[in-house]
PDB file of C-alpha atoms in Angstrom:
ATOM      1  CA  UNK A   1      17.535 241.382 -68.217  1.00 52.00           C
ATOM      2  CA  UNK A   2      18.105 237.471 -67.981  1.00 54.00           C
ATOM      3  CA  UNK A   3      16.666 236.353 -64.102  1.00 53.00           C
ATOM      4  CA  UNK A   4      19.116 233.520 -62.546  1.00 52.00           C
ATOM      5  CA  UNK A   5      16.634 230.756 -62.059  1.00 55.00           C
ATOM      6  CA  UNK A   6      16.503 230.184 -58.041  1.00 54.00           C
ATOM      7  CA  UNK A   7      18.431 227.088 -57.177  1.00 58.00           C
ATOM      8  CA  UNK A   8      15.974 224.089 -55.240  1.00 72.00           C
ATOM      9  CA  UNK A   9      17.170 223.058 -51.949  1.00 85.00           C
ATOM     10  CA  UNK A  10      16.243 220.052 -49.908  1.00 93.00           C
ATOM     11  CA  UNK A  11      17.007 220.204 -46.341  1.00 96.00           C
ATOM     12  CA  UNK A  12      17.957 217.537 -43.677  1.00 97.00           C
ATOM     13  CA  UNK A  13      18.724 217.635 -40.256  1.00 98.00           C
ATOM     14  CA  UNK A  14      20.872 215.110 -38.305  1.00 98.00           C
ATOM     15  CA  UNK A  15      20.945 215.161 -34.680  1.00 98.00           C
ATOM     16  CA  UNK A  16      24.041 213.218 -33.533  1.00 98.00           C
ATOM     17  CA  UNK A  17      23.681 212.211 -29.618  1.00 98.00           C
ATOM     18  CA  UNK A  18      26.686 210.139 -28.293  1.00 98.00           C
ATOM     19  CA  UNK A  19      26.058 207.184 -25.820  1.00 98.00           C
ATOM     20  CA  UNK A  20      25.999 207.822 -22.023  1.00 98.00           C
ATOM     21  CA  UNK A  21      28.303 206.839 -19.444  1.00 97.00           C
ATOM     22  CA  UNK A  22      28.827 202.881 -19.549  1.00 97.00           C
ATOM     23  CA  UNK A  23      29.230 200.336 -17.033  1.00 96.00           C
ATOM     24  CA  UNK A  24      32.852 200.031 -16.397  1.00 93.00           C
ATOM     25  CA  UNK A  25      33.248 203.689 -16.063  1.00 89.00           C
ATOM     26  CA  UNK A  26      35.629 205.584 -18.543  1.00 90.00           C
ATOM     27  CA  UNK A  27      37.880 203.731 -20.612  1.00 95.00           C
ATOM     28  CA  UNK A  28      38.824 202.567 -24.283  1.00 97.00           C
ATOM     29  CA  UNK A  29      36.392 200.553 -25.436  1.00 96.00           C
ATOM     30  CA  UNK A  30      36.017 200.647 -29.618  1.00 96.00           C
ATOM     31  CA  UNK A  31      34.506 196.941 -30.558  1.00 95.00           C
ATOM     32  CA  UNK A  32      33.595 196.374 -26.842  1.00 96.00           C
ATOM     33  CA  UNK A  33      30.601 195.887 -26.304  1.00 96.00           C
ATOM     34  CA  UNK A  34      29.582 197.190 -22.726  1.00 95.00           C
ATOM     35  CA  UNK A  35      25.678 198.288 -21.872  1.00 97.00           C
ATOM     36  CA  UNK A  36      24.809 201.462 -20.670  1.00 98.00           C
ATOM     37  CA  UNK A  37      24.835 202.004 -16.927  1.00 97.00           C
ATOM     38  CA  UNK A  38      21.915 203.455 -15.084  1.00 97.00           C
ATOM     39  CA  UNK A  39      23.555 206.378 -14.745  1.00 97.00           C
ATOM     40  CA  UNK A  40      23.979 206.648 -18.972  1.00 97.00           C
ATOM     41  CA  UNK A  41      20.208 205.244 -20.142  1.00 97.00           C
ATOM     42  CA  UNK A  42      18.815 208.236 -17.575  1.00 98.00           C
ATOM     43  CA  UNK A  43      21.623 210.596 -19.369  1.00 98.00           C
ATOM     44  CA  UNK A  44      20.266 210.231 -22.525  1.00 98.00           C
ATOM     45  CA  UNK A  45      16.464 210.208 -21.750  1.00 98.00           C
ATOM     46  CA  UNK A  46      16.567 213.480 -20.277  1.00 98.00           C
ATOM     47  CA  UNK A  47      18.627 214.353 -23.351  1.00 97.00           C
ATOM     48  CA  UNK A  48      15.951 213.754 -25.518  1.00 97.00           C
ATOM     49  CA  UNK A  49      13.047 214.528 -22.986  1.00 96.00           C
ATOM     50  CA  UNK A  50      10.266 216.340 -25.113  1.00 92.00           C
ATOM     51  CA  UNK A  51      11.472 215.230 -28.563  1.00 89.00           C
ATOM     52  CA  UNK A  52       9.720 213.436 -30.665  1.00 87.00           C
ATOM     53  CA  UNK A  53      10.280 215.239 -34.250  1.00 93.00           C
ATOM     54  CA  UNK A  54      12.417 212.553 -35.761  1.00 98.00           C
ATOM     55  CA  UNK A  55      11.438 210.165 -38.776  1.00 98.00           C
ATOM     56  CA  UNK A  56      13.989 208.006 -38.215  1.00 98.00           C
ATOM     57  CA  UNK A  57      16.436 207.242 -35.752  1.00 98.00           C
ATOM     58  CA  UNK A  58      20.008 205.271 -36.957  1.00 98.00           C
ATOM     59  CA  UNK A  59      22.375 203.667 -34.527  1.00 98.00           C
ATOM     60  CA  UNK A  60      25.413 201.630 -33.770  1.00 98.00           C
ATOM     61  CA  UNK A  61      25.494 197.982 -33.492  1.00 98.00           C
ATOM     62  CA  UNK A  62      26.864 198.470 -30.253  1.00 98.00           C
ATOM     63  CA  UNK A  63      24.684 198.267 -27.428  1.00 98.00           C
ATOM     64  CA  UNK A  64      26.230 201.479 -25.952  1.00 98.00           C
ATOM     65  CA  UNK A  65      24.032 203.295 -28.769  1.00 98.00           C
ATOM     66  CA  UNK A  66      21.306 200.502 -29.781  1.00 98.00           C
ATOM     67  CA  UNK A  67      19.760 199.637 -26.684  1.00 98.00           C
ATOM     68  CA  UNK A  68      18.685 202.711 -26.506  1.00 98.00           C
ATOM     69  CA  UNK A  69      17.732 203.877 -29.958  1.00 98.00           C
ATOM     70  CA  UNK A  70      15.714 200.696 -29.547  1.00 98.00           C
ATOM     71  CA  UNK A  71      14.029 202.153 -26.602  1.00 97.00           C
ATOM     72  CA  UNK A  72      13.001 205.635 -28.215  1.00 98.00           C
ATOM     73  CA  UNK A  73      12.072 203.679 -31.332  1.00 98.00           C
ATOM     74  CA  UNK A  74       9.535 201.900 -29.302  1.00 97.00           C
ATOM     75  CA  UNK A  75       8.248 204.484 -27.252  1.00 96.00           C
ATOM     76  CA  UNK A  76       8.039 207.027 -30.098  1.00 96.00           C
ATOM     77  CA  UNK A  77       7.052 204.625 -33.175  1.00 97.00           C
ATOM     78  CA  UNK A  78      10.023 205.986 -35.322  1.00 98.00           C
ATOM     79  CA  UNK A  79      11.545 203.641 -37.303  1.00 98.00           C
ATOM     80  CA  UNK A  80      15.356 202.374 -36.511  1.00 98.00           C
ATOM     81  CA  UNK A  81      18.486 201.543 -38.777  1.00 98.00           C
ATOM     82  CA  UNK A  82      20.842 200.403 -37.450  1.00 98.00           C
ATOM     83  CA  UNK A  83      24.322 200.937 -39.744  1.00 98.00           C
ATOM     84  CA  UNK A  84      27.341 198.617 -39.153  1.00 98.00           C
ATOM     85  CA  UNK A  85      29.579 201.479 -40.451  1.00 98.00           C
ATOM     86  CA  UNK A  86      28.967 203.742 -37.303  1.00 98.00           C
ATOM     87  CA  UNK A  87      30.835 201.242 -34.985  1.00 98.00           C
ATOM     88  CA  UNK A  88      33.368 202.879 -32.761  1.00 98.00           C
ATOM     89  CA  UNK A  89      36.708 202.757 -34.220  1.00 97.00           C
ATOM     90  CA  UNK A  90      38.579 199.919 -32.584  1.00 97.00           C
ATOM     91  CA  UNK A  91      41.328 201.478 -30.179  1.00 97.00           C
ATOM     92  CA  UNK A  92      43.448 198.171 -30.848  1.00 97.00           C
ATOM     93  CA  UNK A  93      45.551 197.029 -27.742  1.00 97.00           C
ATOM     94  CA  UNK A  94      44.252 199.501 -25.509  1.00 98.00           C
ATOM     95  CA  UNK A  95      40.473 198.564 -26.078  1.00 96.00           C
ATOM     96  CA  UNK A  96      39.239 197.544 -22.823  1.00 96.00           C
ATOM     97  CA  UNK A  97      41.779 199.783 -20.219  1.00 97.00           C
ATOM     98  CA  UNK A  98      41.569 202.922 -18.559  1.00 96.00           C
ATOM     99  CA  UNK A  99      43.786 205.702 -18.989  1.00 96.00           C
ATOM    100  CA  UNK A 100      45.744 204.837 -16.000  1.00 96.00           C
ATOM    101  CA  UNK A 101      46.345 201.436 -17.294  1.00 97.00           C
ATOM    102  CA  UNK A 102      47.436 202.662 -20.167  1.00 97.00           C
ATOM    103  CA  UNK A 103      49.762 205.142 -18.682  1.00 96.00           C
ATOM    104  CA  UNK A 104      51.424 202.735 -16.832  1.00 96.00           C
ATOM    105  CA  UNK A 105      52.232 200.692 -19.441  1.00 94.00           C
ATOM    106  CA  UNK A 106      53.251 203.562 -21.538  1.00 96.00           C
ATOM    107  CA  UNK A 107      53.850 206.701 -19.860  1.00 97.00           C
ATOM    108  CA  UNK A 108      52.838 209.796 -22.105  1.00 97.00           C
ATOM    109  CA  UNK A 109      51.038 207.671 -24.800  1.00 97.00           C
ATOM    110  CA  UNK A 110      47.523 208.755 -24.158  1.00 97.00           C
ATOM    111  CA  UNK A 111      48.585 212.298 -23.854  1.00 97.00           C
ATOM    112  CA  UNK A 112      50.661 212.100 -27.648  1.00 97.00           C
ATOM    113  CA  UNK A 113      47.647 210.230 -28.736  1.00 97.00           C
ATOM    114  CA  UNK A 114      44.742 212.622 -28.324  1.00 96.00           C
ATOM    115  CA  UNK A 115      47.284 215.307 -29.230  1.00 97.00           C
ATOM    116  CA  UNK A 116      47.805 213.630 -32.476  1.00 97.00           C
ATOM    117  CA  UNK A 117      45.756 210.319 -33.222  1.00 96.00           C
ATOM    118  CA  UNK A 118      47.469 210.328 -36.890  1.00 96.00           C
ATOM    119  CA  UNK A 119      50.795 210.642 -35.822  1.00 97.00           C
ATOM    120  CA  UNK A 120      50.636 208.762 -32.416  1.00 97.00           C
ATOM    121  CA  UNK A 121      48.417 205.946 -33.158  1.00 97.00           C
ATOM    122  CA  UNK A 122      47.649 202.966 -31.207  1.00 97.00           C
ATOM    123  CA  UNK A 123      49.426 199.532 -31.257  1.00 97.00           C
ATOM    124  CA  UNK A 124      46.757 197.063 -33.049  1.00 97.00           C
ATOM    125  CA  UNK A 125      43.993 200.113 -33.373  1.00 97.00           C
ATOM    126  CA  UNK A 126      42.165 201.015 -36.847  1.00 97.00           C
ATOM    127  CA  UNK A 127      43.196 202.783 -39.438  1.00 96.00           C
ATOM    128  CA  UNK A 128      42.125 206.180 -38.766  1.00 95.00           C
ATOM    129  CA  UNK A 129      41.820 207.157 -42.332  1.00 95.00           C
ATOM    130  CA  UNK A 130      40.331 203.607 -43.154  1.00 96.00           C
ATOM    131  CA  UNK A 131      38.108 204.514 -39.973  1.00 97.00           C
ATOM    132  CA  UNK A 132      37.226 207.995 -41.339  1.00 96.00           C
ATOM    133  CA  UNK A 133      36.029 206.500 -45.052  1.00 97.00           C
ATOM    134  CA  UNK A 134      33.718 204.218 -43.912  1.00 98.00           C
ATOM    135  CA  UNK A 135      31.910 207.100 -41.389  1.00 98.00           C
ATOM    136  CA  UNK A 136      32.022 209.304 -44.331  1.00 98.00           C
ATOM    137  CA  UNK A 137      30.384 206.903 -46.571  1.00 98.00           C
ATOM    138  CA  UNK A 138      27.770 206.034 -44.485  1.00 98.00           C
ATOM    139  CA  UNK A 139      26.942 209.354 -43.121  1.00 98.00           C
ATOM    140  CA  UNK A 140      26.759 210.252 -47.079  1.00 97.00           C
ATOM    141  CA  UNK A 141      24.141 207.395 -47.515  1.00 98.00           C
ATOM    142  CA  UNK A 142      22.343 208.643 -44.921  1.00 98.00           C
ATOM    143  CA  UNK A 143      21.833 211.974 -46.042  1.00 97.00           C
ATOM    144  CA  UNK A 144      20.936 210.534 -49.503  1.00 95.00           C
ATOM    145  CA  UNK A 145      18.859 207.778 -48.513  1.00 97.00           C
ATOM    146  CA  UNK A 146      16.760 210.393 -46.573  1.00 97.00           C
ATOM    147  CA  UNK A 147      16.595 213.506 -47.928  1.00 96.00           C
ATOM    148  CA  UNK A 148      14.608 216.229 -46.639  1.00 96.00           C
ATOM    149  CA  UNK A 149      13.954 213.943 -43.533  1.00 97.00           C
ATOM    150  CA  UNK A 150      15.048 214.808 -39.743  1.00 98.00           C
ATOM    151  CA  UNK A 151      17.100 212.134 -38.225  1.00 98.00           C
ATOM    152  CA  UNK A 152      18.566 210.851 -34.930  1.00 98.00           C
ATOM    153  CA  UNK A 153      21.830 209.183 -35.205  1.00 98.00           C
ATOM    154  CA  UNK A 154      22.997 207.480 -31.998  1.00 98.00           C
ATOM    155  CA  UNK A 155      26.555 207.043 -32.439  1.00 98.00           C
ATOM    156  CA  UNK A 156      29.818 206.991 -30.579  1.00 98.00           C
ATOM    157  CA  UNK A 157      32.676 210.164 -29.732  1.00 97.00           C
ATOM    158  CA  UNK A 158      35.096 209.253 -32.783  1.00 97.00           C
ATOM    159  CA  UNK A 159      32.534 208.631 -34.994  1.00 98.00           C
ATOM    160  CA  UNK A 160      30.850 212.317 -34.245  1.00 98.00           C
ATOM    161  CA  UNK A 161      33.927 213.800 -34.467  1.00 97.00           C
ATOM    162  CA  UNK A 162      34.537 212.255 -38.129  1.00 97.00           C
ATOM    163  CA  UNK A 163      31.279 213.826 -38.951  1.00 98.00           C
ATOM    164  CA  UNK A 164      32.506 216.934 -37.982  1.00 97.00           C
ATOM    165  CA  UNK A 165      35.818 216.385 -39.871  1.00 97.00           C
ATOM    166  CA  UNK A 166      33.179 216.358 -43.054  1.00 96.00           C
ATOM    167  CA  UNK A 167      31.443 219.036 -42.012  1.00 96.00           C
ATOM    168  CA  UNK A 168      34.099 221.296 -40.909  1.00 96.00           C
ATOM    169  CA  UNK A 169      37.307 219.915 -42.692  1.00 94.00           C
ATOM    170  CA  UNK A 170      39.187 219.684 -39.508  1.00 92.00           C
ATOM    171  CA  UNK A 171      42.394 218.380 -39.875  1.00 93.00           C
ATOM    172  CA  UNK A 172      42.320 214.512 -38.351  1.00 93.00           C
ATOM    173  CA  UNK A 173      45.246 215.227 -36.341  1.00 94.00           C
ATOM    174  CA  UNK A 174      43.314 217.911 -34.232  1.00 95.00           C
ATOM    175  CA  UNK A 175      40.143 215.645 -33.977  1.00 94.00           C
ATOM    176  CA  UNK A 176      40.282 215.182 -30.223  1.00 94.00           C
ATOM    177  CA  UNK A 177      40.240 218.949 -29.799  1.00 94.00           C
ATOM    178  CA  UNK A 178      36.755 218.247 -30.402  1.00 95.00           C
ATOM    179  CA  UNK A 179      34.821 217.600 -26.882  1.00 96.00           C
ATOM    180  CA  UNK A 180      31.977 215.653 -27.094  1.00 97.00           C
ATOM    181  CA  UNK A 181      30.381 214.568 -23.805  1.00 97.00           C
ATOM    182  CA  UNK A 182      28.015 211.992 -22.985  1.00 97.00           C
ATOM    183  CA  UNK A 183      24.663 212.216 -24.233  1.00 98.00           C
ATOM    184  CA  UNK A 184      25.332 215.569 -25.592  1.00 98.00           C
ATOM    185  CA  UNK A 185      23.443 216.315 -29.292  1.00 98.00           C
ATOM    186  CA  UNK A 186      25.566 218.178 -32.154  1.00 98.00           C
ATOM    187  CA  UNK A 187      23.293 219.320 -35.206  1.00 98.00           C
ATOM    188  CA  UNK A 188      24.082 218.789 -38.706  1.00 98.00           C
ATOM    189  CA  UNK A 189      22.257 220.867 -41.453  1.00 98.00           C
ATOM    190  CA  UNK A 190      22.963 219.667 -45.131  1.00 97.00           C
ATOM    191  CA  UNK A 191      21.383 221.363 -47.668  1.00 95.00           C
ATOM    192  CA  UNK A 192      21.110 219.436 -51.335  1.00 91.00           C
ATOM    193  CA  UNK A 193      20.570 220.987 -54.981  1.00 83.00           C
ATOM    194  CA  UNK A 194      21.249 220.497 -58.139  1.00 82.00           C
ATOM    195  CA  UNK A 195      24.552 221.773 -57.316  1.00 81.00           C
ATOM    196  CA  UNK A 196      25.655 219.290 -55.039  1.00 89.00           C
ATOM    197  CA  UNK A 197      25.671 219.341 -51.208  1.00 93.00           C
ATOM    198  CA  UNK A 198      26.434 222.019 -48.746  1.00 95.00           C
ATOM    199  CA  UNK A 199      27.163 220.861 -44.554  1.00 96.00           C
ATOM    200  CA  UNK A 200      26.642 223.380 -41.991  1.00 97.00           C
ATOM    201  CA  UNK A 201      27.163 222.480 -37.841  1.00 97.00           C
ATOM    202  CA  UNK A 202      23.870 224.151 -36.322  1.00 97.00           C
ATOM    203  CA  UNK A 203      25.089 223.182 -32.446  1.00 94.00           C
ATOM    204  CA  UNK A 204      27.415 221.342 -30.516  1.00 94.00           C
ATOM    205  CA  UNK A 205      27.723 219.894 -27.565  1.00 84.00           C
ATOM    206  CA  UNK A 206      23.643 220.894 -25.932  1.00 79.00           C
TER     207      UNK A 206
END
């Protein structure tokens, strides 16, 4: 009897934590580049209160996401990337309202758009399959540029939710079905072998 050789797998973890609550209160913001209130830096502290199990943390270039990842780089002594790819995607003409603002502008476009951002997109905004490649890329180089490593990506609500449209093949159209909350950590497992790679959500949302 002929044994089937057991298959080598390396295994990394990503922990994806969005931003906390900036100053300015809800609103599209994509390419803006608003600080974290107060209120959001204390969000994701507590978030990550106790953990220190990361070899290296990745971010945004926005400071919604980098000021802190700075911080816990600092404090911790883990190094930081910070990846141009993992921008926001830019929400076009709306980038800088609120939903009300929008609303009255255009009654029933915020509701058609996070009902279906493919189909209801916004005047100006990124391509959202243009958006989706270049989150996809550079989530891939992340995984291969650090294999077997636990990371910390600090990263923005569409940009999560693109991960999770790798990870779970959900249709782009039913992205925003997808809550993801301030400071909140979803865990990516991805297991690597000879035979390619295998993605696996661990939790969402904690």
């Amino acid at each position: 009897m002929t044994l089937t050789p057991l298959i080598e797998k390396t295994t990394t973890i990503i922990d994806m934590i969005r931003h906390g609550e900036p100053q300015g209160g809800t609103r599209f913001r994509g390419y803006l580049d608003h600080p974290l209130s107060d209120t959001g830096f204390q969000q994701m502290r507590n978030a990550v209160a106790g953990r220190n199990d990361w070899d290296l943390i990745c971010s945004s270039p926005l400071k919604r996401c980098f000021e802190f990842a700075k911080e816990l780089s600092l404090e911790e002594n883990i190094p930081l990337e910070v990846v141009e790819q993992f921008k926001e995607i830019s929400f076009g003409d709306w980038q800088g309202k609120t939903y009300t603002e929008v609303e009255h502008g255009a009654p029933g476009a915020v509701a058609k758009f996070f009902a279906d951002p493919v189909e209801n997109p916004i005047p100006g905004s990124e391509d959202i399959y243009a958006f989706n490649a270049r989150v996809h890329q550079a989530f891939k180089d992340l995984v291969s540029d650090n294999l077997g490593k636990n990371i910390l990506l600090v990263g923005h609500g569409a940009v999560i939710r693109s991960i999770l449209n790798l990870v779970l093949d959900v249709p782009m159209n039913n992205i925003f079905r997808i809550e993801v909350l301030f400071a909140s950590i979803t865990r990516i497992r991805v297991e690597q072998s000879e035979v390619g790679y295998k993605y696996f959500l661990v939790k969402h949302g904690v």
